[in-house]
mmCIF file of N, CA and C in Angstrom:
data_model
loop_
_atom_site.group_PDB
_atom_site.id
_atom_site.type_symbol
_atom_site.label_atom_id
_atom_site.label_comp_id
_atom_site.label_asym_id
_atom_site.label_seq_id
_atom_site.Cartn_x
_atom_site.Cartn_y
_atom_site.Cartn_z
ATOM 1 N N UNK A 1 0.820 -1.173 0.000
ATOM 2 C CA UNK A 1 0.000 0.000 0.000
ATOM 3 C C UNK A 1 0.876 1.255 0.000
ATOM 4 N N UNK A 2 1.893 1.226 0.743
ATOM 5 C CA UNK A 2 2.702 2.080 0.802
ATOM 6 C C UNK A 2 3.464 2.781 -0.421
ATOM 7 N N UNK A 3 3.656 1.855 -1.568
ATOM 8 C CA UNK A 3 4.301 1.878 -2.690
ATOM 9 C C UNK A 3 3.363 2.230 -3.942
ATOM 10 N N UNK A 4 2.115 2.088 -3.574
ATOM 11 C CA UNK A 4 1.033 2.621 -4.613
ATOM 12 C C UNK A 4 0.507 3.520 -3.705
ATOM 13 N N UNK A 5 0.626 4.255 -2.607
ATOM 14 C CA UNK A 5 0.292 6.034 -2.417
ATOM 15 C C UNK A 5 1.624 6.663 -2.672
ATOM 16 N N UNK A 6 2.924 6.076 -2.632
ATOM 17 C CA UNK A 6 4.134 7.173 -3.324
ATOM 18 C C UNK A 6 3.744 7.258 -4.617
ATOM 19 N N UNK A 7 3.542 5.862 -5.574
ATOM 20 C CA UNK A 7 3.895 5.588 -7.028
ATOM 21 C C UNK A 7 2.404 6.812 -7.579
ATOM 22 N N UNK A 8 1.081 6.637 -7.075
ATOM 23 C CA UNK A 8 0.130 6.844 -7.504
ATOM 24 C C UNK A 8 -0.192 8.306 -7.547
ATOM 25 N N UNK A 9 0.175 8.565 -6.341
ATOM 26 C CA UNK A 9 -0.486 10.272 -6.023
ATOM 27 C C UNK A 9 0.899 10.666 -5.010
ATOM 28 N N UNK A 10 1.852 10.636 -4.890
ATOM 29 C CA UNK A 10 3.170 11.323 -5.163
ATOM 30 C C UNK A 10 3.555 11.487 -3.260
ATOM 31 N N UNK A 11 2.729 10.595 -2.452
ATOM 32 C CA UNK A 11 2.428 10.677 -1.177
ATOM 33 C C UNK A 11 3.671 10.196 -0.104
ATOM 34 N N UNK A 12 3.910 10.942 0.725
ATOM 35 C CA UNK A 12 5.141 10.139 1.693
ATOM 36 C C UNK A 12 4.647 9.438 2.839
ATOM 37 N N UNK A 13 5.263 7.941 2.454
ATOM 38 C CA UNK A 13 4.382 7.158 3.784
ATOM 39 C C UNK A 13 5.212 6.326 4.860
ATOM 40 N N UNK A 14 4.783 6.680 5.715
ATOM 41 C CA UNK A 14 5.506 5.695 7.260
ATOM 42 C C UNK A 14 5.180 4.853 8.014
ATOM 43 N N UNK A 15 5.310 3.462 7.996
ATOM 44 C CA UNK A 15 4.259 2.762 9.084
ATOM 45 C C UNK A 15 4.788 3.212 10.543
ATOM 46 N N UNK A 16 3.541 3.634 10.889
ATOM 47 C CA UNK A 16 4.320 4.127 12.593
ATOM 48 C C UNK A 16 3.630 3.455 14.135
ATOM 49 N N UNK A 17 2.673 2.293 13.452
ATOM 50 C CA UNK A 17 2.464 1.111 14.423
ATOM 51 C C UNK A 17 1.765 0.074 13.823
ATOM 52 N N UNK A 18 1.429 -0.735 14.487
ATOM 53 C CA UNK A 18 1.121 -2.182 13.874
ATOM 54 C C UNK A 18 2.037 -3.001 13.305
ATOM 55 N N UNK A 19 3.445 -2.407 13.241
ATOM 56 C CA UNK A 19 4.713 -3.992 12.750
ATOM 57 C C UNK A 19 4.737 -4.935 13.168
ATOM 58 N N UNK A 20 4.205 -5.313 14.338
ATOM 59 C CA UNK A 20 4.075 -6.893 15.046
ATOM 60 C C UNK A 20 2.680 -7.389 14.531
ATOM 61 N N UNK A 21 2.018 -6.866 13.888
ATOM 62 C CA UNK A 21 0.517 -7.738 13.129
ATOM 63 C C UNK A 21 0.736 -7.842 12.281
ATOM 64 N N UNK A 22 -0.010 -9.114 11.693
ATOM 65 C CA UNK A 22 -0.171 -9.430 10.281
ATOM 66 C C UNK A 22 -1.703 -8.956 9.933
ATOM 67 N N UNK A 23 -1.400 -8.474 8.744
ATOM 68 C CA UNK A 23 -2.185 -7.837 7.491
ATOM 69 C C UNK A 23 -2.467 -6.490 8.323
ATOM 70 N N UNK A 24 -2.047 -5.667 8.942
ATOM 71 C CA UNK A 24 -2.586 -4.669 10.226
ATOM 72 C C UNK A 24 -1.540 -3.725 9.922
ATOM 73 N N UNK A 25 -1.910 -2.038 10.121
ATOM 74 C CA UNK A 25 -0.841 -1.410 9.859
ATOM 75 C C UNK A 25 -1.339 0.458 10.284
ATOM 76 N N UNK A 26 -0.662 1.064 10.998
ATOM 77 C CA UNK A 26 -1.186 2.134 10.705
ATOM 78 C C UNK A 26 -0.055 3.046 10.255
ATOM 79 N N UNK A 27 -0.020 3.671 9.215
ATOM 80 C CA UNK A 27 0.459 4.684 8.069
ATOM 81 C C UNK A 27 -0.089 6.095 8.368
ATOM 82 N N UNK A 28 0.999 7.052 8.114
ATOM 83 C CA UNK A 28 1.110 8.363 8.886
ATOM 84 C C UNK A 28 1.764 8.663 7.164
ATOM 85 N N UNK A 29 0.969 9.433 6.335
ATOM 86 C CA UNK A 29 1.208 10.082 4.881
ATOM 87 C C UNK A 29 1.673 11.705 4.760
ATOM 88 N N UNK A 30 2.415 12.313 4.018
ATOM 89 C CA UNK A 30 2.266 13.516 4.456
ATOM 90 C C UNK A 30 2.649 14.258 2.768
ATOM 91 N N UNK A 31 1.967 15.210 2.622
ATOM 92 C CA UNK A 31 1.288 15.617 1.808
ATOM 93 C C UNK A 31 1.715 17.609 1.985
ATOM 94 N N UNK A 32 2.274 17.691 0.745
ATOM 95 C CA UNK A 32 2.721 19.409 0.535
ATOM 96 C C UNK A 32 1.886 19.881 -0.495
ATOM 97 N N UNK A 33 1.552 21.194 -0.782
ATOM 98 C CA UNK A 33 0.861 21.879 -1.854
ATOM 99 C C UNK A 33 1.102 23.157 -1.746
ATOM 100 N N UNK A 34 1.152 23.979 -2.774
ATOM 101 C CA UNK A 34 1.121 25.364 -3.014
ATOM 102 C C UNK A 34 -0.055 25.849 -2.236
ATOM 103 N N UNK A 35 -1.064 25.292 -2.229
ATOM 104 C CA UNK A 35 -2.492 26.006 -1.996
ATOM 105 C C UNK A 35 -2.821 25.135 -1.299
ATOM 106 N N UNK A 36 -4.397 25.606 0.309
ATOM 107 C CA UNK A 36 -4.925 24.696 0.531
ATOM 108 C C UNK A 36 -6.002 23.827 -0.430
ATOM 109 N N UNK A 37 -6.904 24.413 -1.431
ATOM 110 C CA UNK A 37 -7.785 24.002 -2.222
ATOM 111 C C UNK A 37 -7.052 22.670 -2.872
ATOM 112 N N UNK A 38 -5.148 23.249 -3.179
ATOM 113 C CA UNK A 38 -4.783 21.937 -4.037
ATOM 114 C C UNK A 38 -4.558 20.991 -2.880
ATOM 115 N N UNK A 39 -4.089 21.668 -1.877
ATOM 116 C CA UNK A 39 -3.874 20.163 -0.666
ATOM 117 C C UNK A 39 -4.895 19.349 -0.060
ATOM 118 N N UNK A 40 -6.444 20.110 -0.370
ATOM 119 C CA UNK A 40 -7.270 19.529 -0.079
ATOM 120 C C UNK A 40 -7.984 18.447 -0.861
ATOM 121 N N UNK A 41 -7.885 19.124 -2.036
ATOM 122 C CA UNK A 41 -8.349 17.572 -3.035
ATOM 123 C C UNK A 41 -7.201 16.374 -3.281
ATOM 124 N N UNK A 42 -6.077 17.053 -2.779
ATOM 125 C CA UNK A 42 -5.074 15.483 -3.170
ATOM 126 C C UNK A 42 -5.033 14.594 -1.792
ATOM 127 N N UNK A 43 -5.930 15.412 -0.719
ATOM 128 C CA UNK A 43 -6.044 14.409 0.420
ATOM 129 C C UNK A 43 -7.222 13.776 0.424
ATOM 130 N N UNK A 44 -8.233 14.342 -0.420
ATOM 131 C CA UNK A 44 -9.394 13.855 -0.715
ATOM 132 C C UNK A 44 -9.313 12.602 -1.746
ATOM 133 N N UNK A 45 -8.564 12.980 -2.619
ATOM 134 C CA UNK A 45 -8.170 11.750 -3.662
ATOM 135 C C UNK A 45 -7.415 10.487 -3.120
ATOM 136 N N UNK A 46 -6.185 10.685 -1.962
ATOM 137 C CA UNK A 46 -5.188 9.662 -1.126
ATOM 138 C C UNK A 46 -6.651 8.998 -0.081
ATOM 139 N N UNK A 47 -7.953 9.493 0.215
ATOM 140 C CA UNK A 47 -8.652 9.286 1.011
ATOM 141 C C UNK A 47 -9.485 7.808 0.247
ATOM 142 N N UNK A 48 -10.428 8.498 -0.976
ATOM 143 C CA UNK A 48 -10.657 7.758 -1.301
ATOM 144 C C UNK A 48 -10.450 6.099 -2.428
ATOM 145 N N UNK A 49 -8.896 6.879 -2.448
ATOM 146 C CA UNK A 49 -8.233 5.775 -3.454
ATOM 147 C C UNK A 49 -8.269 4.563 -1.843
ATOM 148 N N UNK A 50 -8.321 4.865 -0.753
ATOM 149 C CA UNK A 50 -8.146 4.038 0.316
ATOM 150 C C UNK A 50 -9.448 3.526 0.597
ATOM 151 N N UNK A 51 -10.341 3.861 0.789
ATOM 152 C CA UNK A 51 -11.902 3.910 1.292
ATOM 153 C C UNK A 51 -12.154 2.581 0.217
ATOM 154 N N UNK A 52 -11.754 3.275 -1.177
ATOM 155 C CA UNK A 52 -12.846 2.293 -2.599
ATOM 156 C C UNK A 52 -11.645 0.895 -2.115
ATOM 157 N N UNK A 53 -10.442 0.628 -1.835
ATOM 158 C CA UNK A 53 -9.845 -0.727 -1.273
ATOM 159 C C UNK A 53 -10.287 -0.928 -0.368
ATOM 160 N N UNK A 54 -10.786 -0.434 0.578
ATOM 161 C CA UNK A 54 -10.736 -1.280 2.161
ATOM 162 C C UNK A 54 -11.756 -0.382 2.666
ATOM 163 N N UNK A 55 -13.018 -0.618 2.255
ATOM 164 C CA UNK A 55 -14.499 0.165 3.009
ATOM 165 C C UNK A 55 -14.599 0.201 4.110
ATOM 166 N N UNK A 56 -14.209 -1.172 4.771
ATOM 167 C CA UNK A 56 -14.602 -1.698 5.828
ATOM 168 C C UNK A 56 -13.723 -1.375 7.213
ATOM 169 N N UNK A 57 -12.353 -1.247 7.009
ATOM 170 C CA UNK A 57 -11.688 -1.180 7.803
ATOM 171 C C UNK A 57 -10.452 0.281 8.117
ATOM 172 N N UNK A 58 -10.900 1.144 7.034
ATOM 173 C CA UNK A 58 -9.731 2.631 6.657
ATOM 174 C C UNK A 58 -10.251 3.749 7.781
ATOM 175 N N UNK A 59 -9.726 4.497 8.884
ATOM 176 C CA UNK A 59 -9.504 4.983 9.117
ATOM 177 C C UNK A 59 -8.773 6.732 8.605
ATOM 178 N N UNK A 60 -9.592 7.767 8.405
ATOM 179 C CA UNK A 60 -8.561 8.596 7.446
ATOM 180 C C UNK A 60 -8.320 9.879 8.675
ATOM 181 N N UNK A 61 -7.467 10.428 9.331
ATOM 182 C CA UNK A 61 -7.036 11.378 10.208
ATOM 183 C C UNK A 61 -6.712 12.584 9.590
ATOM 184 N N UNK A 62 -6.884 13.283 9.547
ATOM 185 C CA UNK A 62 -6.252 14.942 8.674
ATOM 186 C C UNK A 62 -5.526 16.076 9.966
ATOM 187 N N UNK A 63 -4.481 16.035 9.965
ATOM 188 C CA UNK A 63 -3.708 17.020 10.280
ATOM 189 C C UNK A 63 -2.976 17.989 9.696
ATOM 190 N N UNK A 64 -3.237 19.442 9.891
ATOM 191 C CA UNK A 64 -2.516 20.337 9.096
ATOM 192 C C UNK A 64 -1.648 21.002 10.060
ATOM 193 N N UNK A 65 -0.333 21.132 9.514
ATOM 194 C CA UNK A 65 0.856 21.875 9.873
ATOM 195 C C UNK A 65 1.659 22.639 9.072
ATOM 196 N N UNK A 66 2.138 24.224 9.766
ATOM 197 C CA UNK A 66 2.256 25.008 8.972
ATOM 198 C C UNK A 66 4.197 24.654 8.892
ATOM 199 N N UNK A 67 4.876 25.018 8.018
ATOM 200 C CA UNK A 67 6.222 25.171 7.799
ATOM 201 C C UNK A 67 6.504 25.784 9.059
ATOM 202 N N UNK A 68 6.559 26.990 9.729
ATOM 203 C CA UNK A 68 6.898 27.491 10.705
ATOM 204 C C UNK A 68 6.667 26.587 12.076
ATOM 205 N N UNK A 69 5.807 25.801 12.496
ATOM 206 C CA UNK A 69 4.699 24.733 12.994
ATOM 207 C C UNK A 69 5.951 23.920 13.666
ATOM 208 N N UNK A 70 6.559 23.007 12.194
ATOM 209 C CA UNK A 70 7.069 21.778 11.907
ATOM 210 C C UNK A 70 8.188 22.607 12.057
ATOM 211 N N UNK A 71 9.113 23.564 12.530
ATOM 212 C CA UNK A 71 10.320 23.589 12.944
ATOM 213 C C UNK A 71 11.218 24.890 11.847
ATOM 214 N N UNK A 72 10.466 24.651 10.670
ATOM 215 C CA UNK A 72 11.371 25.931 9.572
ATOM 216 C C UNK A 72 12.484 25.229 9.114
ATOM 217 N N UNK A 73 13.299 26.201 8.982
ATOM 218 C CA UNK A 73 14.621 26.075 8.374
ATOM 219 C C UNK A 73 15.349 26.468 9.072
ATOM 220 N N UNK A 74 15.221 26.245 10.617
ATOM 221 C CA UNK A 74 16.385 26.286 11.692
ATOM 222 C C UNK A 74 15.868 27.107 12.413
#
């Protein structure tokens, strides 16, 4: 899954729990844009390219952080 949200829609992904389960995983994606309108539909698109695979079991979290937020450039 991880390799078709980089390959597909250009997405950076991390498993950041669930490594001791099988088929189980939770993924932390993170997502840049010029604009919110464009960052909002390419999280809308990473959302439901997930939803239409796995109806039953996807979880989708949205956190926004600003450059200044996340630390800057020193």
């Amino acid at each position: 899954m991880k390799a078709q949200l980089h390959g597909r829609h250009g997405v950076t992904v991390a498993e950041v729990d669930g490594q001791d389960t099988w088929q189980r995983a939770t993924l932390a994606a993170a997502l840049t844009a010029g604009s919110m309108s464009t960052l909002a539909a390419s999280v809308d698109r990473v959302e439901r390219f997930l939803l239409d695979r796995f109806p039953e079991c996807v979880r989708v979290e949205r956190s926004l952080t600003s450059f200044e937020d996340a630390g800057g450039l020193g």
